[in-house]
Amino acid sequence: MAYLLYLDQMLMPVMPGAMQIAYKSSNETVTLIDGGQATFLRKGEAATISMDLLLPRKRYPFARYVGGFLNPEYYIKRLLARREAREAVRLILTRTSPGGTVLEDLNLRVSLEDLSVAEDGEDGGDVTLSLKLREYSEYVTKRAILDRVSIVSSVQESVVRETASAPAVSTYTVVAGDCLWNIAKKYLGDGARWTEIYELNRDQISNPNLIYPGQVLVMP
């Protein structure tokens, strides 16, 4: 069974031994590796997520790297830049069978609340990155002052018409082995239309050659 953890589209080289998810109404600790489980967040509840990540300063046989070995500073600087810019990041956790089927996944946007770094000087300088993340939801506040009943009625009718005529949004959840060209070929009938998928999902795809199991893509 393979576990993968992506944060801001970066594959973490070593899975955390445990992750704590705290809900508003209750706390729940979930063991990811020893218990062989992944966790879904309950819909509609904001949550905080805590974990400790090992960032090796040397190659270990149990660590995973995509595109080559990266020093701990690479991960830390990228996450710090996101926090300074007040930008949310994507957290993806997948559990995949030996045949490549994604059995469970956690996929949500989070904000970086707390980040602390501890370096082990006696073990080659490996770094432990302690993170506290918060489930993130965008919201927009709109305010309108209307002094005529007729104007209010007109606005309400317009909203109803727009809602009724709005096209349905279709999505696709990425599975292991997918690429944008194959998705476009299978679902749009032309692999060359992968650029349309890429343009619609720039908020979560920084490199069109790198997509990850569990990502939910908006389709043309």
CSV table of N, CA, C and O in Angstrom, one decimal, residues 4-64:
chain,number,residue,atom,x,y,z
A,4,LEU,N,0.9,8.8,-0.2
A,4,LEU,CA,1.6,10.0,-0.8
A,4,LEU,C,0.9,11.3,-0.1
A,4,LEU,O,-0.3,11.4,0.0
A,5,LEU,N,1.8,12.2,0.2
A,5,LEU,CA,1.3,13.5,0.8
A,5,LEU,C,1.9,14.6,0.0
A,5,LEU,O,3.1,14.7,-0.2
A,6,TYR,N,1.0,15.4,-0.6
A,6,TYR,CA,1.4,16.6,-1.4
A,6,TYR,C,1.0,17.8,-0.6
A,6,TYR,O,-0.1,17.9,-0.1
A,7,LEU,N,1.9,18.8,-0.6
A,7,LEU,CA,1.6,20.1,0.0
A,7,LEU,C,2.1,21.2,-0.9
A,7,LEU,O,3.3,21.3,-1.2
A,8,ASP,N,1.2,22.0,-1.4
A,8,ASP,CA,1.5,23.0,-2.4
A,8,ASP,C,2.1,22.4,-3.6
A,8,ASP,O,3.1,22.9,-4.2
A,9,GLN,N,1.6,21.2,-4.0
A,9,GLN,CA,2.0,20.4,-5.2
A,9,GLN,C,3.4,19.9,-5.0
A,9,GLN,O,4.0,19.4,-6.0
A,10,MET,N,3.9,19.9,-3.8
A,10,MET,CA,5.2,19.3,-3.5
A,10,MET,C,5.0,17.9,-2.8
A,10,MET,O,4.3,17.9,-1.8
A,11,LEU,N,5.6,16.9,-3.4
A,11,LEU,CA,5.5,15.6,-2.7
A,11,LEU,C,6.5,15.6,-1.5
A,11,LEU,O,7.7,15.8,-1.6
A,12,MET,N,5.9,15.4,-0.3
A,12,MET,CA,6.7,15.3,0.9
A,12,MET,C,7.6,14.0,0.8
A,12,MET,O,7.0,12.9,0.6
A,13,PRO,N,8.9,14.1,1.1
A,13,PRO,CA,9.7,12.9,0.9
A,13,PRO,C,9.5,11.8,1.9
A,13,PRO,O,9.7,10.6,1.6
A,14,VAL,N,8.9,12.2,3.1
A,14,VAL,CA,8.7,11.2,4.1
A,14,VAL,C,7.3,11.4,4.7
A,14,VAL,O,6.9,12.5,5.1
A,15,MET,N,6.5,10.4,4.7
A,15,MET,CA,5.1,10.5,5.3
A,15,MET,C,5.2,10.8,6.8
A,15,MET,O,6.0,10.2,7.5
A,16,PRO,N,4.3,11.6,7.3
A,16,PRO,CA,4.3,11.8,8.8
A,16,PRO,C,3.7,10.5,9.5
A,16,PRO,O,2.9,9.8,8.9
A,17,GLY,N,4.2,10.2,10.7
A,17,GLY,CA,3.7,9.1,11.4
A,17,GLY,C,2.3,9.2,11.8
A,17,GLY,O,1.5,8.2,11.9
A,18,ALA,N,1.9,10.5,12.1
A,18,ALA,CA,0.5,10.7,12.5
A,18,ALA,C,0.1,12.1,12.2
A,18,ALA,O,0.9,13.0,12.0
A,19,MET,N,-1.2,12.3,12.1
A,19,MET,CA,-1.8,13.7,11.8
A,19,MET,C,-2.9,13.9,12.7
A,19,MET,O,-3.7,13.0,13.0
A,20,GLN,N,-3.0,15.1,13.3
A,20,GLN,CA,-4.0,15.4,14.2
A,20,GLN,C,-5.0,16.4,13.5
A,20,GLN,O,-4.6,17.4,13.0
A,21,ILE,N,-6.3,16.1,13.5
A,21,ILE,CA,-7.3,16.9,12.9
A,21,ILE,C,-8.2,17.4,14.1
A,21,ILE,O,-8.8,16.5,14.7
A,22,ALA,N,-8.3,18.7,14.3
A,22,ALA,CA,-9.1,19.2,15.4
A,22,ALA,C,-10.3,20.0,14.8
A,22,ALA,O,-10.1,20.9,14.0
A,23,TYR,N,-11.5,19.5,15.1
A,23,TYR,CA,-12.7,20.2,14.7
A,23,TYR,C,-13.2,21.2,15.7
A,23,TYR,O,-12.8,21.2,16.8
A,24,LYS,N,-14.1,22.0,15.3
A,24,LYS,CA,-14.7,23.0,16.2
A,24,LYS,C,-15.3,22.4,17.5
A,24,LYS,O,-15.2,22.8,18.6
A,25,SER,N,-16.0,21.3,17.2
A,25,SER,CA,-16.8,20.7,18.3
A,25,SER,C,-16.0,19.6,19.0
A,25,SER,O,-16.4,19.2,20.2
A,26,SER,N,-15.0,19.0,18.4
A,26,SER,CA,-14.3,17.9,19.0
A,26,SER,C,-12.9,17.7,18.4
A,26,SER,O,-12.7,18.2,17.3
A,27,ASN,N,-12.1,17.0,19.1
A,27,ASN,CA,-10.7,16.7,18.6
A,27,ASN,C,-10.7,15.2,18.2
A,27,ASN,O,-11.2,14.3,18.9
A,28,GLU,N,-9.9,14.9,17.1
A,28,GLU,CA,-9.8,13.5,16.7
A,28,GLU,C,-8.3,13.3,16.2
A,28,GLU,O,-7.9,14.1,15.4
A,29,THR,N,-7.7,12.3,16.7
A,29,THR,CA,-6.3,12.0,16.2
A,29,THR,C,-6.4,10.7,15.3
A,29,THR,O,-7.0,9.7,15.7
A,30,VAL,N,-5.8,10.8,14.2
A,30,VAL,CA,-5.8,9.7,13.2
A,30,VAL,C,-4.4,9.2,12.9
A,30,VAL,O,-3.6,10.0,12.5
A,31,THR,N,-4.2,8.0,13.1
A,31,THR,CA,-2.9,7.4,12.8
A,31,THR,C,-2.9,7.0,11.3
A,31,THR,O,-3.7,6.2,10.9
A,32,LEU,N,-1.9,7.5,10.5
A,32,LEU,CA,-2.0,7.3,9.1
A,32,LEU,C,-1.2,6.1,8.6
A,32,LEU,O,-1.7,5.4,7.8
A,33,ILE,N,0.0,5.9,9.2
A,33,ILE,CA,0.8,4.8,8.7
A,33,ILE,C,0.6,3.5,9.5
A,33,ILE,O,0.2,2.5,8.9
A,34,ASP,N,0.8,3.6,10.8
A,34,ASP,CA,0.7,2.3,11.6
A,34,ASP,C,-0.7,1.7,11.5
A,34,ASP,O,-0.8,0.5,11.4
A,35,GLY,N,-1.8,2.5,11.4
A,35,GLY,CA,-3.1,2.0,11.4
A,35,GLY,C,-3.6,1.8,9.9
A,35,GLY,O,-4.7,1.2,9.7
A,36,GLY,N,-2.8,2.2,9.0
A,36,GLY,CA,-3.2,2.0,7.6
A,36,GLY,C,-4.5,2.7,7.2
A,36,GLY,O,-5.3,2.2,6.5
A,37,GLN,N,-4.7,4.0,7.7
A,37,GLN,CA,-6.0,4.7,7.4
A,37,GLN,C,-5.7,6.1,6.9
A,37,GLN,O,-4.7,6.7,7.3
A,38,ALA,N,-6.6,6.6,6.1
A,38,ALA,CA,-6.6,8.0,5.7
A,38,ALA,C,-7.9,8.6,6.2
A,38,ALA,O,-8.9,7.9,6.4
A,39,THR,N,-8.0,9.9,6.3
A,39,THR,CA,-9.1,10.5,6.9
A,39,THR,C,-9.8,11.5,6.0
A,39,THR,O,-9.1,12.3,5.4
A,40,PHE,N,-11.1,11.5,6.0
A,40,PHE,CA,-11.9,12.5,5.3
A,40,PHE,C,-12.4,13.6,6.3
A,40,PHE,O,-12.9,13.2,7.4
A,41,LEU,N,-12.3,14.8,5.9
A,41,LEU,CA,-12.8,15.9,6.8
A,41,LEU,C,-14.3,15.9,6.6
A,41,LEU,O,-14.8,15.8,5.5
A,42,ARG,N,-15.0,16.1,7.7
A,42,ARG,CA,-16.5,16.2,7.6
A,42,ARG,C,-16.9,17.5,6.9
A,42,ARG,O,-16.3,18.6,7.2
A,43,LYS,N,-17.8,17.4,6.0
A,43,LYS,CA,-18.2,18.5,5.1
A,43,LYS,C,-18.8,19.6,6.0
A,43,LYS,O,-19.6,19.4,6.8
A,44,GLY,N,-18.4,20.9,5.7
A,44,GLY,CA,-19.0,22.0,6.3
A,44,GLY,C,-18.3,22.4,7.6
A,44,GLY,O,-18.7,23.4,8.2
A,45,GLU,N,-17.4,21.7,8.1
A,45,GLU,CA,-16.7,22.0,9.4
A,45,GLU,C,-15.3,22.5,9.1
A,45,GLU,O,-14.5,21.8,8.5
A,46,ALA,N,-15.0,23.7,9.6
A,46,ALA,CA,-13.6,24.2,9.5
A,46,ALA,C,-12.8,23.4,10.5
A,46,ALA,O,-13.2,23.0,11.5
A,47,ALA,N,-11.5,23.1,10.1
A,47,ALA,CA,-10.7,22.2,11.0
A,47,ALA,C,-9.3,22.7,10.9
A,47,ALA,O,-8.8,23.4,10.0
A,48,THR,N,-8.5,22.4,12.0
A,48,THR,CA,-7.1,22.6,12.0
A,48,THR,C,-6.4,21.3,11.9
A,48,THR,O,-6.9,20.3,12.5
A,49,ILE,N,-5.3,21.2,11.2
A,49,ILE,CA,-4.5,20.0,10.9
A,49,ILE,C,-3.1,20.2,11.4
A,49,ILE,O,-2.5,21.2,11.0
A,50,SER,N,-2.6,19.3,12.2
A,50,SER,CA,-1.3,19.4,12.7
A,50,SER,C,-0.5,18.2,12.3
A,50,SER,O,-1.0,17.1,12.4
A,51,MET,N,0.8,18.4,12.0
A,51,MET,CA,1.7,17.3,11.6
A,51,MET,C,3.1,17.7,11.8
A,51,MET,O,3.5,18.8,11.8
A,52,ASP,N,4.0,16.7,11.9
A,52,ASP,CA,5.4,16.8,11.9
A,52,ASP,C,6.0,16.1,10.7
A,52,ASP,O,5.7,14.9,10.5
A,53,LEU,N,6.7,16.8,9.9
A,53,LEU,CA,7.3,16.2,8.6
A,53,LEU,C,8.8,16.2,8.8
A,53,LEU,O,9.5,17.2,9.1
A,54,LEU,N,9.4,15.0,8.4
A,54,LEU,CA,10.8,14.8,8.4
A,54,LEU,C,11.3,15.3,7.0
A,54,LEU,O,10.8,14.8,6.0
A,55,LEU,N,12.2,16.2,6.9
A,55,LEU,CA,12.8,16.7,5.7
A,55,LEU,C,14.3,16.3,5.7
A,55,LEU,O,15.1,17.0,6.4
A,56,PRO,N,14.7,15.2,5.1
A,56,PRO,CA,16.1,14.7,5.2
A,56,PRO,C,17.1,15.6,4.5
A,56,PRO,O,16.7,16.2,3.5
A,57,ARG,N,18.3,15.6,5.0
A,57,ARG,CA,19.3,16.4,4.4
A,57,ARG,C,20.2,15.4,3.6
A,57,ARG,O,21.2,15.8,2.9
A,58,LYS,N,19.9,14.2,3.6
A,58,LYS,CA,20.6,13.2,2.8
A,58,LYS,C,19.6,12.1,2.3
A,58,LYS,O,18.5,12.1,2.8
A,59,ARG,N,19.9,11.4,1.3
A,59,ARG,CA,19.0,10.4,0.8
A,59,ARG,C,18.9,9.2,1.7
A,59,ARG,O,19.8,8.7,2.2
A,60,TYR,N,17.6,8.8,1.9
A,60,TYR,CA,17.3,7.6,2.6
A,60,TYR,C,16.5,6.7,1.7
A,60,TYR,O,15.7,7.1,0.9
A,61,PRO,N,16.6,5.3,1.9
A,61,PRO,CA,15.9,4.4,1.0
A,61,PRO,C,14.4,4.5,1.2
A,61,PRO,O,13.6,4.1,0.3
A,62,PHE,N,13.9,5.0,2.3
A,62,PHE,CA,12.5,5.0,2.6
A,62,PHE,C,11.9,6.4,2.1
A,62,PHE,O,10.6,6.5,2.2
A,63,ALA,N,12.7,7.3,1.7
A,63,ALA,CA,12.2,8.6,1.2
A,63,ALA,C,11.8,8.6,-0.2
A,63,ALA,O,12.3,7.8,-1.0
A,64,ARG,N,10.9,9.5,-0.6
A,64,ARG,CA,10.5,9.6,-2.0
A,64,ARG,C,10.8,10.9,-2.6
A,64,ARG,O,10.7,11.9,-1.9
